[in-house]
Short mmCIF file of C-alpha atoms and ligand atoms in Angstrom, two decimals:
data_model
loop_
_atom_site.label_atom_id
_atom_site.label_comp_id
_atom_site.label_asym_id
_atom_site.label_seq_id
_atom_site.Cartn_x
_atom_site.Cartn_y
_atom_site.Cartn_z
CA UNK A 151 -29.90 -19.37 39.15
CA UNK A 152 -31.12 -21.82 36.47
CA UNK A 153 -33.25 -24.61 37.92
CA UNK A 154 -31.62 -27.99 37.36
CA UNK A 155 -34.55 -29.59 35.57
CA UNK A 156 -34.73 -26.84 32.96
CA UNK A 157 -30.98 -26.90 32.55
CA UNK A 158 -31.04 -30.63 31.87
CA UNK A 159 -33.75 -30.12 29.22
CA UNK A 160 -31.69 -27.41 27.54
CA UNK A 161 -28.58 -29.61 27.54
CA UNK A 162 -30.56 -32.37 25.85
CA UNK A 163 -31.97 -30.26 23.04
CA UNK A 164 -29.33 -27.55 22.53
CA UNK A 165 -26.36 -29.40 21.08
CA UNK A 166 -24.03 -26.38 21.27
CA UNK A 167 -24.39 -26.07 25.04
CA UNK A 168 -21.09 -25.86 26.93
CA UNK A 169 -20.29 -25.33 30.59
CA UNK A 170 -18.76 -22.03 31.63
CA UNK A 171 -15.00 -22.09 32.27
CA UNK A 172 -12.36 -19.43 32.67
CA UNK A 173 -9.92 -19.23 29.76
CA UNK A 174 -6.35 -18.98 31.06
CA UNK A 175 -5.44 -15.63 29.59
CA UNK A 176 -8.63 -13.75 30.34
CA UNK A 177 -8.01 -11.16 33.07
CA UNK A 178 -10.46 -10.07 35.71
CA UNK A 179 -10.33 -6.54 34.34
CA UNK A 180 -11.32 -7.70 30.85
CA UNK A 181 -14.17 -9.75 32.26
CA UNK A 182 -15.57 -6.81 34.17
CA UNK A 183 -15.31 -4.67 31.07
CA UNK A 184 -17.09 -7.29 28.98
CA UNK A 185 -19.84 -7.62 31.56
CA UNK A 186 -20.34 -3.84 31.59
CA UNK A 187 -20.51 -3.73 27.79
CA UNK A 188 -23.14 -6.46 27.73
CA UNK A 189 -25.19 -4.45 30.25
CA UNK A 190 -24.81 -1.36 28.07
CA UNK A 191 -26.14 -3.19 25.01
CA UNK A 192 -28.99 -4.71 27.01
CA UNK A 193 -30.12 -1.42 28.56
CA UNK A 194 -29.76 0.47 25.30
CA UNK A 195 -32.13 -1.90 23.58
CA UNK A 196 -34.55 -2.34 26.45
CA UNK A 197 -34.92 1.43 26.69
CA UNK A 198 -35.39 1.84 22.94
CA UNK A 199 -38.56 -0.25 22.79
CA UNK A 200 -40.83 2.09 24.82
CA UNK A 201 -39.35 5.02 22.92
CA UNK A 202 -40.28 3.30 19.67
CA UNK A 203 -43.79 2.67 20.98
CA UNK A 204 -44.00 6.35 21.93
CA UNK A 205 -43.03 7.30 18.36
CA UNK A 206 -39.83 8.97 19.51
CA UNK A 207 -37.62 6.40 17.80
CA UNK A 208 -38.40 5.90 14.13
CA UNK A 209 -37.92 3.06 11.67
CA UNK A 210 -37.48 -0.62 12.33
CA UNK A 211 -35.13 -1.90 14.95
CA UNK A 212 -34.10 -5.46 15.66
CA UNK A 213 -33.16 -6.31 19.24
CA UNK A 214 -29.85 -8.05 19.90
CA UNK A 215 -31.02 -8.89 23.43
CA UNK A 216 -29.62 -12.26 24.66
CA UNK A 217 -27.05 -12.33 21.81
CA UNK A 218 -24.77 -9.80 23.54
CA UNK A 219 -22.08 -12.34 24.46
CA UNK A 220 -21.24 -12.89 20.80
CA UNK A 221 -20.42 -9.29 19.91
CA UNK A 222 -18.70 -8.59 23.21
CA UNK A 223 -16.54 -11.72 23.40
CA UNK A 224 -15.21 -11.16 19.89
CA UNK A 225 -15.09 -7.42 19.42
CA UNK A 226 -13.61 -6.70 22.87
CA UNK A 227 -10.44 -8.38 21.61
CA UNK A 228 -10.10 -6.23 18.52
CA UNK A 229 -7.98 -3.12 18.20
CA UNK A 230 -9.43 0.21 17.22
CA UNK A 231 -7.76 -0.18 13.78
CA UNK A 232 -9.55 -3.49 13.18
CA UNK A 233 -12.79 -3.57 11.25
CA UNK A 234 -16.22 -5.07 11.69
CA UNK A 235 -19.09 -5.58 9.27
CA UNK A 236 -22.54 -5.86 10.77
CA UNK A 237 -26.15 -6.84 10.16
CA UNK A 238 -29.63 -5.36 10.55
CA UNK A 239 -29.32 -6.43 14.23
CA UNK A 240 -26.25 -4.29 14.72
CA UNK A 241 -26.56 -2.18 17.91
CA UNK A 242 -24.53 -4.67 19.91
CA UNK A 243 -21.73 -4.70 17.36
CA UNK A 244 -21.45 -0.90 17.32
CA UNK A 245 -21.50 -0.62 21.10
CA UNK A 246 -18.92 -3.37 21.52
CA UNK A 247 -16.62 -1.62 19.01
CA UNK A 248 -16.77 1.53 21.11
CA UNK A 249 -19.49 3.40 19.22
CA UNK A 250 -20.86 6.59 20.70
CA UNK A 251 -24.24 5.70 22.18
CA UNK A 252 -25.34 9.33 22.22
CA UNK A 253 -24.84 9.53 18.46
CA UNK A 254 -26.57 6.16 18.10
CA UNK A 255 -29.56 7.25 20.14
CA UNK A 256 -29.72 10.54 18.24
CA UNK A 257 -29.74 8.55 15.00
CA UNK A 258 -32.60 6.39 16.21
CA UNK A 259 -34.50 9.56 17.14
CA UNK A 260 -33.93 10.80 13.57
CA UNK A 261 -31.93 13.81 14.75
CA UNK A 262 -29.25 15.81 12.89
CA UNK A 263 -26.63 14.91 15.53
CA UNK A 264 -27.03 11.19 14.84
CA UNK A 265 -24.47 8.98 13.11
CA UNK A 266 -26.22 9.47 9.76
CA UNK A 267 -27.69 12.87 10.55
CA UNK A 268 -30.92 11.08 11.31
CA UNK A 269 -31.35 9.76 7.76
CA UNK A 270 -30.35 6.15 8.29
CA UNK A 271 -31.78 4.94 11.59
CA UNK A 272 -30.97 1.72 13.37
CA UNK A 273 -29.95 -0.35 10.37
CA UNK A 274 -27.40 2.00 8.82
CA UNK A 275 -25.00 2.91 11.55
CA UNK A 276 -21.40 3.14 10.36
CA UNK A 277 -18.38 4.75 11.99
CA UNK A 278 -15.09 4.53 10.14
CA UNK A 279 -13.30 6.21 13.05
CA UNK A 280 -13.74 3.00 15.05
CA UNK A 281 -13.59 0.56 12.13
CA UNK A 282 -17.33 -0.04 12.00
CA UNK A 283 -17.88 -0.62 8.28
CA UNK A 284 -21.63 -0.49 8.62
CA UNK A 285 -24.84 -2.20 9.59
CA UNK A 286 -27.02 -3.23 6.67
CA UNK A 287 -30.67 -3.93 6.05
CA UNK A 288 -29.66 -6.29 3.25
CA UNK A 289 -29.25 -9.74 4.71
CA UNK A 290 -25.76 -11.21 4.21
CA UNK A 291 -24.59 -8.03 2.51
CA UNK A 292 -21.67 -7.22 4.81
CA UNK A 293 -19.70 -10.36 4.02
CA UNK A 294 -18.27 -9.56 0.59
CA UNK A 295 -17.23 -5.99 1.58
CA UNK A 296 -15.57 -7.44 4.68
CA UNK A 297 -13.49 -9.72 2.48
CA UNK A 298 -12.68 -6.58 0.49
CA UNK A 299 -11.52 -4.94 3.70
CA UNK A 300 -9.29 -7.93 4.44
CA UNK A 301 -7.91 -7.82 0.89
CA UNK A 302 -7.04 -4.15 1.41
CA UNK A 303 -5.21 -5.11 4.57
CA UNK A 304 -3.24 -7.78 2.68
CA UNK A 305 -2.38 -5.43 -0.18
CA UNK A 306 -1.26 -2.68 2.18
CA UNK A 307 0.59 -5.14 4.41
CA UNK A 308 -1.14 -3.88 7.56
CA UNK A 309 -1.91 -6.29 10.37
CA UNK A 310 -5.51 -5.32 10.98
CA UNK A 311 -8.25 -7.90 11.11
CA UNK A 312 -11.83 -7.74 9.83
CA UNK A 313 -14.69 -9.54 11.54
CA UNK A 314 -18.03 -9.89 9.81
CA UNK A 315 -21.32 -10.96 11.34
CA UNK A 316 -24.31 -12.57 9.62
CA UNK A 317 -27.30 -14.62 10.71
CA UNK A 318 -28.44 -18.13 9.88
CA UNK A 319 -30.75 -16.58 7.25
CA UNK A 320 -27.79 -14.63 5.91
CA UNK A 321 -25.82 -17.86 5.79
CA UNK A 322 -28.09 -18.98 2.95
CA UNK A 323 -27.14 -16.05 0.71
CA UNK A 324 -24.99 -17.33 -2.16
CA UNK A 325 -22.64 -14.37 -2.37
CA UNK A 326 -21.14 -15.06 1.01
CA UNK A 327 -19.67 -18.35 -0.20
CA UNK A 328 -18.02 -16.68 -3.18
CA UNK A 329 -16.47 -14.19 -0.78
CA UNK A 330 -15.48 -16.87 1.73
CA UNK A 331 -13.93 -19.00 -0.98
CA UNK A 332 -11.76 -16.07 -2.05
CA UNK A 333 -10.78 -15.38 1.56
CA UNK A 334 -9.82 -19.04 2.00
CA UNK A 335 -7.83 -19.18 -1.23
CA UNK A 336 -5.89 -16.00 -0.44
CA UNK A 337 -5.64 -16.56 3.33
CA UNK A 338 -7.17 -13.18 4.03
CA UNK A 339 -7.38 -11.83 7.62
CA UNK A 340 -11.14 -12.06 8.02
CA UNK A 341 -13.27 -13.86 10.58
CA UNK A 342 -16.74 -14.97 9.57
CA UNK A 343 -19.16 -15.06 12.48
CA UNK A 344 -22.52 -16.67 11.94
CA UNK A 345 -24.94 -15.65 14.68
CA UNK A 346 -27.19 -18.64 14.38
CA UNK A 347 -30.28 -17.73 16.40
CA UNK A 348 -32.14 -20.49 14.53
CA UNK A 349 -34.79 -18.16 13.09
CA UNK A 350 -34.94 -15.85 10.09
CA UNK A 351 -38.02 -13.75 10.81
CA UNK A 352 -40.69 -16.49 10.96
CA UNK A 353 -38.61 -19.19 9.26
CA UNK A 354 -37.16 -21.97 11.38
CA UNK A 355 -33.61 -22.75 10.18
CA UNK A 356 -34.50 -26.46 10.07
CA UNK A 357 -37.03 -25.78 7.29
CA UNK A 358 -34.55 -24.17 4.94
CA UNK A 359 -31.28 -26.04 5.38
CA UNK A 360 -30.28 -29.63 4.73
CA UNK A 361 -27.70 -29.40 7.50
CA UNK A 362 -28.35 -26.88 10.28
CA UNK A 363 -24.78 -27.21 11.62
CA UNK A 364 -23.72 -24.12 9.75
CA UNK A 365 -20.04 -24.17 10.75
CA UNK A 366 -19.64 -27.27 8.57
CA UNK A 367 -19.88 -25.06 5.51
CA UNK A 368 -16.64 -23.33 6.42
CA UNK A 369 -14.91 -26.70 6.60
CA UNK A 370 -16.09 -27.39 3.06
CA UNK A 371 -14.29 -24.26 1.92
CA UNK A 372 -11.06 -25.19 3.68
CA UNK A 373 -11.49 -22.66 6.49
CA UNK A 374 -10.86 -23.66 10.13
CA UNK A 375 -14.41 -23.68 11.50
CA UNK A 376 -15.85 -23.90 14.99
CA UNK A 377 -19.20 -23.99 16.68
CA UNK A 378 -19.66 -22.14 19.97
CA UNK A 379 -22.41 -21.92 22.52
CA UNK A 380 -23.71 -18.42 21.82
CA UNK A 381 -24.77 -18.04 25.45
CA UNK A 382 -21.26 -18.83 26.77
CA UNK A 383 -19.12 -15.70 26.56
CA UNK A 384 -15.99 -17.54 27.73
CA UNK A 385 -16.05 -20.17 25.01
CA UNK A 386 -16.65 -17.56 22.32
CA UNK A 387 -13.83 -15.41 23.74
CA UNK A 388 -11.35 -18.28 23.61
CA UNK A 389 -12.36 -19.33 20.10
CA UNK A 390 -12.19 -15.74 18.85
CA UNK A 391 -8.79 -15.20 20.47
CA UNK A 392 -7.25 -17.96 18.37
CA UNK A 393 -9.06 -16.77 15.25
CA UNK A 394 -7.82 -13.21 15.69
CA UNK A 395 -4.26 -14.41 16.23
CA UNK A 396 -4.49 -16.56 13.12
CA UNK A 397 -5.76 -13.66 11.05
CA UNK A 398 -3.21 -11.20 12.43
CA UNK A 399 -0.26 -13.47 11.79
CA UNK A 400 -1.10 -14.24 8.17
CA UNK A 401 -2.66 -17.65 8.77
CA UNK A 402 -5.93 -16.65 7.18
CA UNK A 403 -9.63 -16.84 7.87
CA UNK A 404 -11.73 -18.58 10.48
CA UNK A 405 -15.43 -19.38 10.53
CA UNK A 406 -17.15 -19.24 13.92
CA UNK A 407 -20.76 -20.28 14.26
CA UNK A 408 -22.21 -18.95 17.51
CA UNK A 409 -25.32 -20.99 18.04
CA UNK A 410 -27.98 -19.34 20.13
CA UNK A 411 -31.75 -19.00 20.09
CA UNK A 412 -33.67 -15.84 19.34
CA UNK A 413 -35.74 -15.25 22.46
CA UNK A 414 -37.46 -12.03 21.43
CA UNK A 415 -39.39 -11.28 18.27
CA UNK A 416 -37.59 -10.53 15.02
CA UNK A 417 -38.18 -6.78 15.36
CA UNK A 418 -39.53 -4.35 17.92
CA UNK A 419 -43.19 -5.38 17.76
CA UNK A 420 -42.98 -8.97 16.54
CA UNK A 421 -44.55 -11.00 19.35
CA UNK A 422 -43.28 -14.39 18.09
CA UNK A 423 -46.88 -15.55 17.42
CA UNK A 424 -45.58 -18.22 15.03
CA UNK A 425 -43.38 -19.97 17.60
CA UNK A 426 -43.90 -22.34 20.49
CA UNK A 427 -42.89 -19.97 23.28
CA UNK A 428 -42.82 -22.69 25.92
CA UNK A 429 -39.63 -23.91 24.22
CA UNK A 430 -38.19 -20.40 24.11
CA UNK A 431 -39.02 -19.31 27.66
CA UNK A 432 -36.65 -21.74 29.34
CA UNK A 433 -33.60 -20.32 27.53
CA UNK A 434 -33.89 -17.13 29.55
CA UNK A 435 -32.29 -19.22 32.28
CA UNK A 436 -29.04 -19.33 30.32
CA UNK A 437 -29.13 -15.82 28.90
CA UNK A 438 -25.55 -14.56 28.74
CA UNK A 439 -25.53 -11.67 31.22
CA UNK A 440 -27.02 -13.64 34.11
CA UNK A 441 -24.86 -16.60 33.20
CA UNK A 442 -21.62 -14.63 33.20
CA UNK A 443 -22.60 -12.74 36.36
CA UNK A 444 -23.34 -15.94 38.26
CA UNK A 445 -20.09 -17.49 37.10
CA UNK A 446 -18.05 -14.48 38.21
CA UNK A 447 -19.68 -14.39 41.63
CA UNK A 448 -19.33 -18.16 42.16
CA UNK A 449 -15.64 -18.00 41.22
CA UNK A 450 -14.85 -14.86 43.23
CA UNK A 451 -14.05 -12.87 40.11
CA UNK A 452 -16.52 -10.17 41.06
CA UNK A 453 -18.93 -9.43 43.87
CA UNK A 454 -22.63 -8.87 43.32
CA UNK A 455 -22.11 -5.25 44.35
CA UNK A 456 -19.42 -4.75 41.68
CA UNK A 457 -21.68 -6.22 39.01
CA UNK A 458 -24.57 -4.05 40.11
CA UNK A 459 -22.35 -0.97 39.90
CA UNK A 460 -21.44 -1.87 36.30
CA UNK A 461 -25.09 -2.42 35.49
CA UNK A 462 -26.11 0.90 37.09
CA UNK A 463 -23.37 2.72 35.23
CA UNK A 464 -24.56 1.23 31.92
CA UNK A 465 -28.12 2.31 32.66
CA UNK A 466 -26.92 5.79 33.54
CA UNK A 467 -25.11 6.10 30.20
CA UNK A 468 -28.21 4.99 28.33
CA UNK A 469 -30.43 7.45 30.20
CA UNK A 470 -27.99 10.24 29.38
CA UNK A 471 -28.07 9.27 25.72
CA UNK A 472 -31.88 9.46 25.74
CA UNK A 473 -31.92 12.90 27.36
CA UNK A 474 -29.31 14.04 24.83
CA UNK A 475 -31.24 12.72 21.81
CA UNK A 476 -34.61 13.89 23.05
CA UNK A 477 -33.83 17.32 24.40
CA UNK A 478 -30.47 18.51 23.06
CA UNK A 479 -30.53 17.34 19.45
CA UNK A 480 -32.37 18.82 16.50
CA UNK A 481 -34.82 17.58 13.90
CA UNK A 482 -33.42 18.00 10.38
CA UNK A 483 -35.20 20.88 8.70
CA UNK A 484 -37.46 20.11 5.75
CA UNK A 485 -35.32 22.07 3.27
CA UNK A 486 -32.47 19.59 3.96
CA UNK A 487 -34.73 16.60 3.27
CA UNK A 488 -32.60 15.29 0.38
CA UNK A 489 -29.22 16.15 1.87
CA UNK A 490 -26.79 13.41 2.93
CA UNK A 491 -28.64 10.73 1.01
CA UNK A 492 -25.95 10.35 -1.68
CA UNK A 493 -22.22 10.95 -1.47
CA UNK A 494 -21.21 14.31 -2.92
CA UNK A 495 -18.92 12.80 -5.50
CA UNK A 496 -15.89 12.70 -3.26
CA UNK A 497 -13.45 9.85 -3.78
CA UNK A 498 -13.31 7.64 -0.69
CA UNK A 499 -9.71 6.59 -0.17
C1 LIG B 520 -31.37 -9.85 0.78
C2 LIG B 520 -32.52 -9.76 1.74
N1 LIG B 520 -33.49 -10.69 1.71
C3 LIG B 520 -34.51 -10.64 2.59
C4 LIG B 520 -34.60 -9.62 3.50
C5 LIG B 520 -35.74 -9.57 4.50
N2 LIG B 520 -35.24 -9.95 5.82
C6 LIG B 520 -34.92 -9.03 6.74
S1 LIG B 520 -34.31 -9.71 8.14
C7 LIG B 520 -34.47 -11.27 7.52
C8 LIG B 520 -34.10 -12.47 8.33
C9 LIG B 520 -32.65 -12.56 8.54
O1 LIG B 520 -32.40 -13.67 9.33
P1 LIG B 520 -30.97 -13.96 9.88
O2 LIG B 520 -29.95 -13.71 8.84
O3 LIG B 520 -31.01 -15.32 10.48
O4 LIG B 520 -30.76 -12.87 11.00
P2 LIG B 520 -31.61 -12.63 12.32
O5 LIG B 520 -32.69 -11.65 11.94
O6 LIG B 520 -32.14 -13.92 12.78
O7 LIG B 520 -30.64 -12.03 13.26
C10 LIG B 520 -34.99 -11.24 6.24
C11 LIG B 520 -35.26 -12.42 5.42
C12 LIG B 520 -33.58 -8.65 3.49
N3 LIG B 520 -33.60 -7.65 4.36
N4 LIG B 520 -32.54 -8.75 2.64
#
């Protein structure tokens, strides 16, 4: 339970803060599912860190911890045929879209059975079978291809929707505005989600933007644009619901800025040395899993025992994925070192 004094301080300084409320059309079943998915993302990432330290997991990884509500609130409302474009901080997006965590873990371990046969690691997970267009180590790079995906949908007259995620650092990449402008002009079914955690590695957003209210940029392009409290899964869910409906019914794009605060370091071993951690520490009190859990218990949506069962189940799945990756998967052999790096010339339809 957040202590009142800290909560008051947060409300004063975090202008996106909103109280929790239950959107009318959100069922108990969906809420429980969303809670379980957030736990799955959280445990997956918490368990990966010691594995990385033990040199079992290779390559960089960027924790999505405390941003889980954003992926889950939005992606849980998508259909399997809908698409998402992701970032370097993409585990949460893949898991929320129904990615196979065993294949993900195997990929992080660098094993043949992984999503990219162990060649890509954390930042390159893609799965076209669930509409996951790909994570990317290139900041802001998923936005233009996502508009391409939405254009394909328009040309083919399908009713699928594409959602693309990028950070506040990514929001300063010029190409995304060219892509967004096109999406606005052609009313394409794409939703732009800026995960504004207020930091780009060691750069405070305030140092590199004239106006840190990033959603305003969408308004400038003629796109309906909203700012949400990134710690409030219910507000994001409701905002995304309308955006998805708009996209699916031919009304065009939406820009959603989910404002949050990065509480962990940028990557696995970044200890945030460049930040005032006394400011950061208090936000753990409104981290999204605890916040949603407390709300559900207070409003008789779920009991503590039900929530614990979901949490235990998530942990169990993660442990199974670790055992699978560690003991049942295989290291690629050296003579296949250069395999699967480039496409074999096949035409991707
Ligand atoms: C085009 C490009 N420029 C710079 C980098 C180096 N880089 C990696 S992550 C990152 C910060 C990204 O910040 P943001 O978009 O806010 O996402 P966050 O890491 O906060 O989730 C940068 C600059 C990169 N990977 N790609």
